[in-house]
Amino acid sequence: MKDKDLKRLLDQNREWAAAITASDPEFFQNLAKQQSPKYLWIGCADSRVPATQLVGMVPGEMFVHRNVANVVVHTDFNCLSVMQYAVDVLKVEHIIVCGHHGCGGVKAAMENSQLGLIDNWLRHVQDVIRDHEPELSHINDPERQLDRLCELNVIEQVLNVARTTIVQSAWQRGQELVVHGWIYGLEDGLLRDLGVSIDCAEGLEAAYQGVTEGSGQNRER
Ligand code: CO
């Protein structure tokens, strides 16, 4: 049974490669020589959020890093190495941090679930909860509260990306690079721009102020 499941994957791969070759006979040969993606995608590992597929891109167009709950941690050499290579070598022009509503990782952090090793990883999302407690506590519907936390988590990770030495150095030497925050709706398959794009070191300060003031306003309500 298991072998049959895997055979399906290999069969489908052959069909996929054949279909691409039929429309562009040189596609794979050209791609094998080099990649020059303009975008780096940092997203959740969730199987329902297939990065390249949901923006209708073909192989070669997007560099991708995915982990549970799309978290950017300053000591995570995996994520940092992906970013460094993407920015310094591939010279991507956009870094998109994309979260999604109904994220299981974010939900586990919110509910303080005991799932094992991953609890340590999700501590980072709990930091986001702590920082935005005033706003979150004003949302009564649990589903809306989770979705808002998914969005706030993206915004915080955008700031984390912008604060890395990798992005800071790129801006310092005048390299064009914009960091964006998007959220994906599992229910309708649509992406939404959270309006927190940052394209320079000064923009980072403004974005940070916006995020903290946003929480402050909610606190007063
Ligand atoms: Co997720």
mmCIF file of N, CA and C and ligand atoms in Angstrom, residues 44-46 48-49 67-70 99-106, ligand 1:
data_model
loop_
_atom_site.group_PDB
_atom_site.id
_atom_site.type_symbol
_atom_site.label_atom_id
_atom_site.label_comp_id
_atom_site.label_asym_id
_atom_site.label_seq_id
_atom_site.Cartn_x
_atom_site.Cartn_y
_atom_site.Cartn_z
ATOM 1 N N CYS A 44 4.916 29.401 6.279
ATOM 2 C CA CYS A 44 4.669 28.285 7.198
ATOM 3 C C CYS A 44 4.836 26.957 6.455
ATOM 4 N N ALA A 45 5.241 25.938 7.214
ATOM 5 C CA ALA A 45 5.448 24.603 6.631
ATOM 6 C C ALA A 45 4.124 23.902 6.315
ATOM 7 N N ASP A 46 3.015 24.468 6.733
ATOM 8 C CA ASP A 46 1.681 23.880 6.529
ATOM 9 C C ASP A 46 1.475 23.424 5.071
ATOM 10 N N ARG A 48 -1.070 23.130 3.406
ATOM 11 C CA ARG A 48 -2.124 23.842 2.671
ATOM 12 C C ARG A 48 -1.660 25.192 2.126
ATOM 13 N N VAL A 49 -0.392 25.531 2.389
ATOM 14 C CA VAL A 49 0.119 26.825 1.914
ATOM 15 C C VAL A 49 1.352 26.614 1.028
ATOM 16 N N ASN A 67 9.033 27.165 7.745
ATOM 17 C CA ASN A 67 9.138 26.498 9.044
ATOM 18 C C ASN A 67 7.788 26.605 9.737
ATOM 19 N N VAL A 68 7.649 25.989 10.880
ATOM 20 C CA VAL A 68 6.372 26.023 11.591
ATOM 21 C C VAL A 68 6.088 27.451 12.077
ATOM 22 N N ALA A 69 4.969 27.998 11.633
ATOM 23 C CA ALA A 69 4.483 29.327 12.026
ATOM 24 C C ALA A 69 5.316 30.487 11.469
ATOM 25 N N ASN A 70 6.053 30.227 10.367
ATOM 26 C CA ASN A 70 6.835 31.286 9.691
ATOM 27 C C ASN A 70 7.508 32.258 10.659
ATOM 28 N N GLY A 99 2.190 34.494 6.439
ATOM 29 C CA GLY A 99 1.532 33.614 7.406
ATOM 30 C C GLY A 99 0.182 33.203 6.848
ATOM 31 N N HIS A 100 -0.573 32.471 7.624
ATOM 32 C CA HIS A 100 -1.914 32.100 7.159
ATOM 33 C C HIS A 100 -2.870 32.013 8.343
ATOM 34 N N HIS A 101 -4.128 32.316 8.050
ATOM 35 C CA HIS A 101 -5.163 32.206 9.075
ATOM 36 C C HIS A 101 -5.302 30.745 9.487
ATOM 37 N N GLY A 102 -5.712 30.514 10.725
ATOM 38 C CA GLY A 102 -5.911 29.148 11.208
ATOM 39 C C GLY A 102 -4.629 28.356 11.340
ATOM 40 N N CYS A 103 -3.506 29.042 11.551
ATOM 41 C CA CYS A 103 -2.204 28.351 11.643
ATOM 42 C C CYS A 103 -2.133 27.470 12.906
ATOM 43 N N GLY A 104 -1.841 26.200 12.700
ATOM 44 C CA GLY A 104 -1.777 25.244 13.818
ATOM 45 C C GLY A 104 -0.682 25.573 14.813
ATOM 46 N N GLY A 105 0.458 26.071 14.308
ATOM 47 C CA GLY A 105 1.572 26.425 15.178
ATOM 48 C C GLY A 105 1.209 27.606 16.064
ATOM 49 N N VAL A 106 0.582 28.616 15.457
ATOM 50 C CA VAL A 106 0.180 29.808 16.200
ATOM 51 C C VAL A 106 -0.895 29.440 17.225
HETATM 52 CO CO CO B 1 0.856 27.402 9.871
#
